[in-house]
XYZ file of C-alpha atoms in Angstrom:
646
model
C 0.000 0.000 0.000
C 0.969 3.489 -0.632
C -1.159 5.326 1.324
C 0.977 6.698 4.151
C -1.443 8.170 5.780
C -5.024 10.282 5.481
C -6.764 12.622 7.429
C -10.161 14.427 7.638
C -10.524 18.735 7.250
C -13.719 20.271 7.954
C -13.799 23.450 6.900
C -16.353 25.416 8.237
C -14.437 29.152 7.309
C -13.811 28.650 3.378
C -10.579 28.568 3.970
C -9.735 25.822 1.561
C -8.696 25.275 -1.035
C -6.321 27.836 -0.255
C -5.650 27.394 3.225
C -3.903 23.950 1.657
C -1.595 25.747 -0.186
C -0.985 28.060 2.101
C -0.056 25.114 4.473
C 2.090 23.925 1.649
C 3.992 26.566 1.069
C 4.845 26.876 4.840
C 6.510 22.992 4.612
C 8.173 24.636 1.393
C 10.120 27.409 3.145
C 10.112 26.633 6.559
C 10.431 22.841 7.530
C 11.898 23.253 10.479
C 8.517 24.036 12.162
C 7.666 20.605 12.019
C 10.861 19.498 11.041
C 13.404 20.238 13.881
C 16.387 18.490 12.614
C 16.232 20.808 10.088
C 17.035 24.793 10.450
C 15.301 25.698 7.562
C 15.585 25.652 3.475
C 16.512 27.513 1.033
C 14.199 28.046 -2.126
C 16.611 28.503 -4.836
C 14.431 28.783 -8.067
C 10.516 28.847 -8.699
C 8.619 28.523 -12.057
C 6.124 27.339 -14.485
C 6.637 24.526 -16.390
C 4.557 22.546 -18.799
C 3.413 19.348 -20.125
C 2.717 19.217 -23.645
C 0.188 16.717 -25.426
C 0.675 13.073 -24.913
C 2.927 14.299 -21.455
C 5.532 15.147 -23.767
C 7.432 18.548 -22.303
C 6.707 21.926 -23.689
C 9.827 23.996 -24.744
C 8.337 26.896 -22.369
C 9.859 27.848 -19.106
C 8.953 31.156 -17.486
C 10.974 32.079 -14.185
C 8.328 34.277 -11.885
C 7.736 35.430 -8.271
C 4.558 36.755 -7.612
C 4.526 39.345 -4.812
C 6.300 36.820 -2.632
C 7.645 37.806 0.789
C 10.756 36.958 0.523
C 12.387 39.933 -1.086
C 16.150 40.406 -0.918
C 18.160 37.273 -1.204
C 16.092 34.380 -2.014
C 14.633 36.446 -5.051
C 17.957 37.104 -6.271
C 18.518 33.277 -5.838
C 15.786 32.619 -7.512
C 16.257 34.021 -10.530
C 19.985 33.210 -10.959
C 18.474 29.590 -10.328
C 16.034 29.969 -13.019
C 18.040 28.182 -16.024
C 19.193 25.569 -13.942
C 15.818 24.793 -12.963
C 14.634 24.788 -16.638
C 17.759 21.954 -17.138
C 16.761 20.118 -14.272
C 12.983 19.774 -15.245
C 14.063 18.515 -18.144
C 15.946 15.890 -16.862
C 13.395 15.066 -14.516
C 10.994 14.455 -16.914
C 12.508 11.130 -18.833
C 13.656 9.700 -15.063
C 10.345 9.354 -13.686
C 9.027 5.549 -13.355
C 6.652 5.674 -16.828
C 8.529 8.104 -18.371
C 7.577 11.435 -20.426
C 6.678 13.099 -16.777
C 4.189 10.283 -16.173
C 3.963 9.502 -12.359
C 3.575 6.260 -10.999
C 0.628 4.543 -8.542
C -0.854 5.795 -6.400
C 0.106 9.118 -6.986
C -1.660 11.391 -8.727
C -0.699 11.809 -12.710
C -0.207 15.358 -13.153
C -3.101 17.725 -14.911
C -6.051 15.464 -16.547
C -6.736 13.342 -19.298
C -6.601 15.391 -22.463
C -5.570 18.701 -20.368
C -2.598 20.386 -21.027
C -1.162 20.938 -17.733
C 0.606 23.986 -16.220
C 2.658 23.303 -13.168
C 4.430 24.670 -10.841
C 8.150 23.463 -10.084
C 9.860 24.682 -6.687
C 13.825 24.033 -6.220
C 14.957 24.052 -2.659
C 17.615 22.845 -0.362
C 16.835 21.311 2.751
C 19.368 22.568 5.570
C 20.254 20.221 8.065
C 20.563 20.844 11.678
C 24.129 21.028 13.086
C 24.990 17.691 15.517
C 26.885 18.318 19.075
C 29.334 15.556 17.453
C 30.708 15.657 14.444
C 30.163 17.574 11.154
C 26.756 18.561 10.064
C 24.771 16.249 7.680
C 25.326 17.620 4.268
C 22.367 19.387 2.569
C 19.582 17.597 0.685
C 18.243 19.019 -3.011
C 14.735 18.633 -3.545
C 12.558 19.630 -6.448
C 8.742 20.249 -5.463
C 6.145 20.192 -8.334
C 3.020 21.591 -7.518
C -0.557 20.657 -9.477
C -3.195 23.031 -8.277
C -5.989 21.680 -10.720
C -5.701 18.290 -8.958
C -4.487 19.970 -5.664
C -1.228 17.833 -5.263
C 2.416 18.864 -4.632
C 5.369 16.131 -5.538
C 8.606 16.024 -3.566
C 11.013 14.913 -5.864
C 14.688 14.201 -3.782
C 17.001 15.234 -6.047
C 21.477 12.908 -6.080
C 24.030 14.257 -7.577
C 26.244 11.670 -9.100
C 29.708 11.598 -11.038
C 28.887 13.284 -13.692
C 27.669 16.547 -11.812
C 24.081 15.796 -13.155
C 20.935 15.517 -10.646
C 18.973 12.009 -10.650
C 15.691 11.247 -9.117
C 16.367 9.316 -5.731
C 12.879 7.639 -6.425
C 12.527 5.766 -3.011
C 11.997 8.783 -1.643
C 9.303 10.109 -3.791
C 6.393 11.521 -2.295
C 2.845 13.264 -3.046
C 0.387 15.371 -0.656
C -3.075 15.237 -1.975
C -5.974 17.541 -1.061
C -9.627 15.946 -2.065
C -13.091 17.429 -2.051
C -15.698 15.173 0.253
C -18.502 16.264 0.593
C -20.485 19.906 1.764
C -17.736 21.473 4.274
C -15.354 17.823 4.314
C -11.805 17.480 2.948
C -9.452 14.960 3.464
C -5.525 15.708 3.332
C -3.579 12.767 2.375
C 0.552 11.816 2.018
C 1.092 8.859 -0.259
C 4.567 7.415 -1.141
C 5.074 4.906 -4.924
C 7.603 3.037 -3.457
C 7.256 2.741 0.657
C 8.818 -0.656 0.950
C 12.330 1.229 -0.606
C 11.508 4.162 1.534
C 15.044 5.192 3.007
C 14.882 7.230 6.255
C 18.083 9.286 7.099
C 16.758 10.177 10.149
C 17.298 14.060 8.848
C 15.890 15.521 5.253
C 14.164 12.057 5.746
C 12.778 10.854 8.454
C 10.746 7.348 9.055
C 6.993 7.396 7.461
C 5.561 7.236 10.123
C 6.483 10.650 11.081
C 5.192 11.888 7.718
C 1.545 10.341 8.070
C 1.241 11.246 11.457
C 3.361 14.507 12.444
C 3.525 16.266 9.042
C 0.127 15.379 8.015
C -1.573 16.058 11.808
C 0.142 19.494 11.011
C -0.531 20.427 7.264
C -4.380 19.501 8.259
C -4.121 22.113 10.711
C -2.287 24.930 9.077
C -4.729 24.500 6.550
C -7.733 25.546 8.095
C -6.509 27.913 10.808
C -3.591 29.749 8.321
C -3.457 33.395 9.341
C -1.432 36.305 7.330
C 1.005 36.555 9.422
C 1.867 40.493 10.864
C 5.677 40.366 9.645
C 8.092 38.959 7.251
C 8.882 35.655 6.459
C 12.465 34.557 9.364
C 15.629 35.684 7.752
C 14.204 36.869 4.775
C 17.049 39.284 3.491
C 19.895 37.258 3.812
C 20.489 33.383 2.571
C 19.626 30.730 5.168
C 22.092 28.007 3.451
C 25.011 31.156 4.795
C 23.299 31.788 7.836
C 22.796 28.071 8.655
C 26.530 27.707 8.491
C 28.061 30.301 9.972
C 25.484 29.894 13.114
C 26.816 26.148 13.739
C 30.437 27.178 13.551
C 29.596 30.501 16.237
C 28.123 28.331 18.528
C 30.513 25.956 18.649
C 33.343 28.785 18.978
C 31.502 30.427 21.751
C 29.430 27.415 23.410
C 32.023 27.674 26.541
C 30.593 31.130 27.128
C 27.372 29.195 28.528
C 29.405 27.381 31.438
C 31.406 30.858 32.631
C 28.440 33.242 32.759
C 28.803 35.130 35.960
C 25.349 36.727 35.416
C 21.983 36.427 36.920
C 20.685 35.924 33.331
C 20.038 32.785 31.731
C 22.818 31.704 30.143
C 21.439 29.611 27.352
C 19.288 31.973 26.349
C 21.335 35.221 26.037
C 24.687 33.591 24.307
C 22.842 31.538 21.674
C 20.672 34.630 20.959
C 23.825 36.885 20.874
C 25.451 34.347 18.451
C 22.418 34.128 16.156
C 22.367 38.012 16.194
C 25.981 38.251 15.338
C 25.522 35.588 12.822
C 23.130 37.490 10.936
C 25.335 40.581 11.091
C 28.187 39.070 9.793
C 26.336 37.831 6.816
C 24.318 41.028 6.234
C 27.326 43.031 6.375
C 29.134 40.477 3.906
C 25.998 40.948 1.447
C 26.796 44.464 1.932
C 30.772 44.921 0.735
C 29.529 42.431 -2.290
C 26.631 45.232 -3.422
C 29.266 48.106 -2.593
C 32.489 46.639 -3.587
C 33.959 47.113 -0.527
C 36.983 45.459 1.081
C 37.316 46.756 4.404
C 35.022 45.473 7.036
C 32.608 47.268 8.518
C 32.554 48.911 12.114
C 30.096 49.698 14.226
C 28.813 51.237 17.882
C 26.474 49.093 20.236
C 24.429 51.498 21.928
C 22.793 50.016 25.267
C 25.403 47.254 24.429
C 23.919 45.201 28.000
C 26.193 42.263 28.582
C 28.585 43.160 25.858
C 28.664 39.513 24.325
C 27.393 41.054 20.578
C 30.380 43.787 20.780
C 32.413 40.873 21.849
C 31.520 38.168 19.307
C 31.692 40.747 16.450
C 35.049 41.926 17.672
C 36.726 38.975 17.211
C 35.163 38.580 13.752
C 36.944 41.328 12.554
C 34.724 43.985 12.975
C 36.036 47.213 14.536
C 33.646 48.509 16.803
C 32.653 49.232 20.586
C 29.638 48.745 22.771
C 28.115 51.847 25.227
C 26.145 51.225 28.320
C 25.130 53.076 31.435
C 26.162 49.962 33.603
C 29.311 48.215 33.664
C 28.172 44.293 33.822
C 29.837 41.537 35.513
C 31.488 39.821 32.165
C 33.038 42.780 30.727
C 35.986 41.740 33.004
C 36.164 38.236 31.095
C 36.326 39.453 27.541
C 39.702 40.961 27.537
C 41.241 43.696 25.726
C 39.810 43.095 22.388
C 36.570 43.686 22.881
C 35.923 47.240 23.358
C 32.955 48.336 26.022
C 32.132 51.865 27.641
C 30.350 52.771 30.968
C 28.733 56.121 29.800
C 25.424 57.793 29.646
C 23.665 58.044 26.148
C 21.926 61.536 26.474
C 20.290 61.841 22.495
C 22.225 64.749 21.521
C 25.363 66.449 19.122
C 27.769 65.025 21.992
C 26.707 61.363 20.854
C 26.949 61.234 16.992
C 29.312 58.926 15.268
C 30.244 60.359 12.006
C 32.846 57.414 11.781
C 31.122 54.642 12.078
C 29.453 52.312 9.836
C 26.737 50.627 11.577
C 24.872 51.681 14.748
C 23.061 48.739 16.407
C 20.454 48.792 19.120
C 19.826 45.093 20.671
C 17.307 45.357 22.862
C 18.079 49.147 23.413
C 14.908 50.275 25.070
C 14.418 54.317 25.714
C 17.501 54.519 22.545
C 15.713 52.638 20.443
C 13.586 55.019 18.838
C 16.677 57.097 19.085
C 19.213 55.302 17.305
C 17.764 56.026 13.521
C 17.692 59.954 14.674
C 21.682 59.292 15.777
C 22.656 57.328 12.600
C 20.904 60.026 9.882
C 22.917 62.639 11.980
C 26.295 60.718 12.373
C 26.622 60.789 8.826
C 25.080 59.947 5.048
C 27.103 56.997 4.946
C 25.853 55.296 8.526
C 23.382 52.706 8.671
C 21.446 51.071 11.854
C 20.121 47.970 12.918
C 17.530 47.641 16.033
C 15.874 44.892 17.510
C 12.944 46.438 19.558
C 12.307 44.995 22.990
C 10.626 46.918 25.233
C 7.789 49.659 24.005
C 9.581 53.709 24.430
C 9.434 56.500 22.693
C 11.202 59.868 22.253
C 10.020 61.339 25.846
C 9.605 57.780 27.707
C 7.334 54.887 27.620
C 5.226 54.564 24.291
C 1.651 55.109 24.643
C -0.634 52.505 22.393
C -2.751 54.672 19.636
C -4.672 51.959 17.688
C -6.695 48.792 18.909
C -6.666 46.991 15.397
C -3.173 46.242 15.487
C -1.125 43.962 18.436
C 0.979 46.516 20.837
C 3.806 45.059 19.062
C 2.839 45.714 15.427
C 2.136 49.076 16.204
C 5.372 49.599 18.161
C 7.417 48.188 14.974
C 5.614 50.286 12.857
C 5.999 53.429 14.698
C 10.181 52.343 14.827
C 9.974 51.808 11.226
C 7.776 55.332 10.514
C 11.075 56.879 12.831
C 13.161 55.269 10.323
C 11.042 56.399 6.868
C 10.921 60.368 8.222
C 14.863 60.287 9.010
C 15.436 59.533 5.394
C 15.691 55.327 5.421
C 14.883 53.206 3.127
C 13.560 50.799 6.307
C 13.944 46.766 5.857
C 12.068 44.396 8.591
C 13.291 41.003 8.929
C 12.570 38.019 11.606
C 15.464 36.840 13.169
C 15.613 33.274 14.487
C 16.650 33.816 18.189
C 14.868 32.623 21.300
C 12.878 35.373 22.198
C 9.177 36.255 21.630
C 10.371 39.918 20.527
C 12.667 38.917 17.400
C 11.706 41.734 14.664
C 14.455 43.674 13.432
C 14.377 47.328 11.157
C 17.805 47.558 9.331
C 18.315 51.135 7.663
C 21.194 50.704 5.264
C 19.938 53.082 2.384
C 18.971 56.448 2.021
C 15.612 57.615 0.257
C 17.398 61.572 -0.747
C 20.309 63.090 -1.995
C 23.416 64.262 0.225
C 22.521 67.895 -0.969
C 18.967 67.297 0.936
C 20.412 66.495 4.290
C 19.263 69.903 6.246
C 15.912 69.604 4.799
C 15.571 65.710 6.490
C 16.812 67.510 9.482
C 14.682 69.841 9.781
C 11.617 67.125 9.146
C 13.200 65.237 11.849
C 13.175 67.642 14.654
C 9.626 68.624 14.022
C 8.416 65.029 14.462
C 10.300 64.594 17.436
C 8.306 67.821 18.630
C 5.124 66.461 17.366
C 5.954 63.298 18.927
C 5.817 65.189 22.175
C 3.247 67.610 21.929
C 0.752 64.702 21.241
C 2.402 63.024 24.602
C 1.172 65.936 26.515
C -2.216 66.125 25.233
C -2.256 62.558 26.085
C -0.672 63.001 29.670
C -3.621 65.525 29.973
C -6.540 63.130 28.970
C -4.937 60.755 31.652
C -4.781 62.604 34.696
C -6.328 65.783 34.249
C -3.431 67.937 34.373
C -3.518 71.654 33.410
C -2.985 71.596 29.884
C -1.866 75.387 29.289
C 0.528 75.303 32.057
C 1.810 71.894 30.943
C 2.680 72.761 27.105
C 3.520 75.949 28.304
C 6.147 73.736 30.531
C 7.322 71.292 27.759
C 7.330 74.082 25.118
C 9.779 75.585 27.390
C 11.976 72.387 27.392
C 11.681 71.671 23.834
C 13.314 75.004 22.900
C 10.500 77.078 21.933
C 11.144 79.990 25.070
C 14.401 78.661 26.423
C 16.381 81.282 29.148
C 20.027 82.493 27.957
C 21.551 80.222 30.416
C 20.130 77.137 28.647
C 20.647 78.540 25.259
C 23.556 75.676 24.944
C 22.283 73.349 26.314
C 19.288 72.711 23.488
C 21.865 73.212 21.040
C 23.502 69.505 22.349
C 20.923 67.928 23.615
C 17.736 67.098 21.396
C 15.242 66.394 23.747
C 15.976 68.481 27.177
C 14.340 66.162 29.787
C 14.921 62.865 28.245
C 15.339 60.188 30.780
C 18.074 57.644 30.394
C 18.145 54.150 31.812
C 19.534 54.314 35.653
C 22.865 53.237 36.216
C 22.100 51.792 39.247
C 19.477 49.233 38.553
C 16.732 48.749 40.675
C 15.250 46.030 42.383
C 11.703 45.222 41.502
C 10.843 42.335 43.673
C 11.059 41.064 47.285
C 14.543 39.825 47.191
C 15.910 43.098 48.922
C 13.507 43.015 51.952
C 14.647 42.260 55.199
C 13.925 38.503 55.470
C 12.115 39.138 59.006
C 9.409 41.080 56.889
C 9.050 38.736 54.293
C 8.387 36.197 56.926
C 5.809 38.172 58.966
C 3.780 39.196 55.715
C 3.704 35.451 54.887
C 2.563 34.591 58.232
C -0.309 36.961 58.501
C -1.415 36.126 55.221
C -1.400 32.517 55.920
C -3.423 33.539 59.391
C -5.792 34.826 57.642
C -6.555 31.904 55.493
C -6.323 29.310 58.042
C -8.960 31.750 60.282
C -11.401 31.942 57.856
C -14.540 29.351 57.418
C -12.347 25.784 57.009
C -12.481 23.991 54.059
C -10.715 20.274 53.917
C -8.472 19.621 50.784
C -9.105 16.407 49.238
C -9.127 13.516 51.609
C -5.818 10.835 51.413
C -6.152 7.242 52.493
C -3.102 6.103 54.637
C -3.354 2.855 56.712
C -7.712 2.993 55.978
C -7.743 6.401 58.024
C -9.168 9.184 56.575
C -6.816 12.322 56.807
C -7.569 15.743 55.806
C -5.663 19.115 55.987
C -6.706 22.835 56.201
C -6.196 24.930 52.698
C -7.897 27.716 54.265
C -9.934 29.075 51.857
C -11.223 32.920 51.369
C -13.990 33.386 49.853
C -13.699 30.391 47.794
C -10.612 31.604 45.609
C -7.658 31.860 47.443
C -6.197 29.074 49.200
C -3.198 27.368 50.775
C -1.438 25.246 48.195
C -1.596 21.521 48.933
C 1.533 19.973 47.921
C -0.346 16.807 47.611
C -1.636 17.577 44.505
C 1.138 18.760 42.687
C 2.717 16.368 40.451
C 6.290 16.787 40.300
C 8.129 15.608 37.101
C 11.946 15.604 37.194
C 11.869 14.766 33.318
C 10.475 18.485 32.724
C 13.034 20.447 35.266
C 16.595 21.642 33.149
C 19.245 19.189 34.139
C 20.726 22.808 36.132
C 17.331 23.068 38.076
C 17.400 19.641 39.294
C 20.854 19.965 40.805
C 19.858 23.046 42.611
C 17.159 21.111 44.106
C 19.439 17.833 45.204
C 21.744 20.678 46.582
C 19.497 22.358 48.608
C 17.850 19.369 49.797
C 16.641 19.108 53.827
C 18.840 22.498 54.115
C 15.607 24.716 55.233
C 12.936 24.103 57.819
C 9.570 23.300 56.483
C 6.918 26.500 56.449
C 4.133 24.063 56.826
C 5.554 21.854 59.610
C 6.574 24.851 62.196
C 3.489 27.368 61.505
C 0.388 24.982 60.724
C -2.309 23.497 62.360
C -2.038 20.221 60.724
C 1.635 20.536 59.524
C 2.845 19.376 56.037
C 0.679 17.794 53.977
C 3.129 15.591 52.668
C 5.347 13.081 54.939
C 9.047 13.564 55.928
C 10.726 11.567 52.841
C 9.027 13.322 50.205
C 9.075 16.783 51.642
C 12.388 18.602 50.554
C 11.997 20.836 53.516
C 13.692 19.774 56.924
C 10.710 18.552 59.353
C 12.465 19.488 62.636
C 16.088 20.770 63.301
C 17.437 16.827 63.643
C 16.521 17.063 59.408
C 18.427 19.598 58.530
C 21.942 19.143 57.005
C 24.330 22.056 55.575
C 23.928 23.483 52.230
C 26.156 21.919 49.619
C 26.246 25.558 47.748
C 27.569 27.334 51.098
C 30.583 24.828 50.854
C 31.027 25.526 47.274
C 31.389 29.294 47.660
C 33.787 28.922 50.768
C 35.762 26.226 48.839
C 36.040 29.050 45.789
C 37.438 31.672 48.052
């Protein structure tokens, strides 16, 4: 049998047809969504191709790319890939099973009896993964052909051999089939010609099984709840195939960063982010001195440079450049003296411009971030930026939401990217593939007018800013009621508009008198700076207050055919006392790091429960972690550690 595997769509939204290919073309360019051995693929050509009468093929080939997101790199891969796909469909053509573009059972033939058919071939490379041993599997060429009048899509794999020329692998041919039911039923299938030949690499390729159950579960779903997404397709101006490989080789240079980080931060998350930032840096800048003909490498200023891992990673790639921040940070002492960081204030101003520099980057750069295209169109014609937005600020302070159709994100990037248009940008937005829910990046690297026209953008420049915060004070008036007069009188004053002699000077360096730059010392935003004696009395009055209220039992436990039960104290049916009881603890889902902490601190604390109430802990002595009386307790393994360092 060559059914791999079949599943029901009801579509009660009219989403299909379309929401199939939709679903298709996600598997197409980004695999590695259901894939995750794979990081991604790289769609190297994309046409029309046809099958004559009698299947023969049609001399026609016509390269296009209709409106797709892309942009950038993969369309100028796709057109230098256009011949090559032209040859290769060819070829294809007298390879398959029955010849003259025929397909075998039980796929579906191409186009209809009598029909001259008009398909549509796709030419990608599937990216591998890299391995933590060993060198990464090598890359996989696949050619997709896509029949919309029977609603089918055909993965050809694609082996080189000696001659240089491509051959269908046909053991690893497969088809995904949409078909019509009935009223609002589809059914999405994946059927394979040859399944008893099927070889699974475990990669490009992995078992069937995994294609009728997790690809299929998940094209069925895409295709009925496929949304237009609010940004740009992930790495969409540079090539992944690059990306992919200089990523691998980063990590694996700085993976040891991971095991020395003195921060509070987590470690995982902030290197391998840092490394797939730098990663895409390196190769957008490369992309860059190809366009421009330049030799030199480029440099560049981190503003709000935080850890100082980017300025340190790009430093030793060559790139001259140095990284600013209002707080010096634990690591800078690690990095040495190649890596160039600052402990200054960034007041927005004629005192912070940086007429030789290249690049300006803001990662994560809060209150500078809608800053930082103002700073590069005044540095000079020739500098560009790059920001990843984080957290939402504008000019003046924190950004204030101005539409309800559009996520607070959407709007923020927007806003950043309208910053960008008015200080003369040509603005790009690309999705970068880091860990982090906030992954959007605007890259100004062109200009939209001539050098002769630079006092003119200027000029438009500081009267948004102004704008910007004349509508922040009309605001601030809606919210609190303020005295409007008196407070644009106030702000008119600080913007420049009746400034005293004295502060004449002042406005001439600073752009925005009364901006408000990130605190150098940072401040503590939890409990963890109390004194502990507090802490423990607020605790104890709250859980008074629980356990004094009307009683309510937790769920009864059976132990030796007693029936035991123990006070949650519930208020007014809501809030309660946690009963440890029900929690089921799973050491498989704790990080290998969190479960050490835990064996470490193990019987090193008296139990809450067992000193302050009425029925003591609800669980027994051995499965408590928490010392049941002082004869329990035993000294903290981490206290030894730390005197042992010293």
């Amino acid at each position: 049998m060559g059914l791999v595997g079949t599943v029901a769509v009801r579509d009660g939204g009219a989403a299909l047809p379309h929401g199939f290919w939709a679903a298709v073309r996600v598997w197409l360019e980004k695999p590695q969504v259901a894939n995750r051995r794979l990081c991604g693929a790289a769609v190297e050509a994309e046409g029309l191709v046809s099958l004559g009468e009698g299947g023969e093929e049609s001399p026609s080939f016509a390269d296009v790319w209709e409106g797709r997101s892309g942009g950038g790199q993969r369309e100028r891969a796709a057109s230098a890939g256009a011949a090559e796909l032209g040859r290769l469909w060819r070829e294809v053509c007298g390879q398959l099973p029955l010849g003259h573009g025929q397909l075998p059972p039980p796929l579906t033939p191409w186009a209809g009896l009598g029909r001259r058919a008009e398909l549509r071939a796709v030419l990608r490379t599937l990216l591998p993964r890299g391995r933590p041993a060993g060198p990464p599997a090598p890359p996989t060429r696949e050619l997709a052909v896509q029949d919309v009048y029977n609603g089918t899509v055909t993965f050809l794999p694609l082996e080189e051999n000696s001659e240089g020329k491509y051959e269908i692998k046909k053991c690893n041919i497969y088809q995904i089939q949409l078909a019509y039911i009935k009223d609002e039923e589809w059914s999405v299938s994946i059927v394979a010609p040859f399944p008893e030949d099927w070889f699974s690499d475990g990669i490009a390729y992995p078992k069937l099984a995994w294609l009728g159950n997790e690809l299929l579960s998940k094209l069925a779903k895409w295709s009925v709840e496929q949304k237009p997404s609010e940004f740009k397709s992930t790495l969409s101006l540079i090539s992944v195939a690059k990306y992919s490989k200089v990523y691998q080789d980063l990590k694996e240079k700085y993976k040891e960063m991971v095991k020395v980080w003195p921060e509070v931060t987590d470690p995982e998350k902030f290197v391998y982010e840092d490394v797939a930032i730098a990663t895409y840096l390196l190769i957008l800048w490369e992309e860059e001195r190809k366009e421009k003909g330049l030799t030199k490498k480029q440099s560049f200023v981190d503003l709000g440079c935080g850890n100082g891992l980017l300025v340190h990673i790009l430093n030793n790639e060559g790139h001259s450049g140095r990284g600013i921040d209002v707080r010096r940070r634990k690591i800078w002492n690690m990095y040495g003296p190649g890596t160039h960081l600052e402990e200054s204030t960034i007041m927005p101003g004629d005192s912070h411009l940086f007429p030789d520099t290249d690049w300006l980057i803001g990662n994560h750069s809060d209150e500078l971030t809608p800053w930082i295209p103002v700073i590069a169109a005044r540095s000079s014609y020739s500098c560009c930026y790059f920001v990843l937005p984080c957290c939402f600020f504008d000019f003046h302070g924190k950004y204030s939401r101005r539409q309800s159709k559009k996520t607070q994100y959407r709007e923020y990037l927007d806003f950043i990217a309208q910053v960008g248009f008015i200080c003369g940008f040509n603005v790009e937005e690309d999705c970068l593939r880091i860990p982090s829910t906030k992954r959007v990046s605007l890259i100004g690297k062109s200009r939209t007018y001539p050098p002769t026209e630079h006092a003119l953008i200027d000029k438009q420049i500081t009267q948004y800013i102004n704008n910007r915060q004349t509508c922040a004070v009309v605001m601030c008036d809606r919210k609190v009621a303020c005295n409007h007069k008196d407070h644009c009188d106030a702000v008119c004053k600080e913007a420049g508009s009746e400034l005293p002699e004295n502060e004449t000077d002042t406005a001439g360096t600073i752009w925005m008198p009364g901006f408000q730059p990130r605190e150098k010392v940072e401040q503590i935003r939890n409990c963890a700076s109390l004194p502990r004696d507090f802490v423990d009395d607020v605790v104890l009055s709250v859980a008074n207050l629980l356990l004094n209220a009307a009683p309510q039992k937790s769920c009864s436990d059976m132990h030796d055919g007693n029936m035991n039960t123990w006070n949650q104290g519930v208020l007014n049916g809501r809030v309660h006392i946690r009963d440890w009881r029900k929690e089921k603890l799973s050491r498989k889902t704790k990080p290998e790091v969190k479960r050490r902490l835990s064996a470490e601190a193990f019987k090193t604390r008296l139990c809450w429960f067992f000193i302050h109430h009425p029925d003591g802990c609800s669980l027994p002595s051995e499965s408590c972690p928490y010392a049941h009386g002082t004869k329990e307790l035993r000294q903290s393994q981490m206290i030894k550690k730390k005197k042992h360092l010293q």
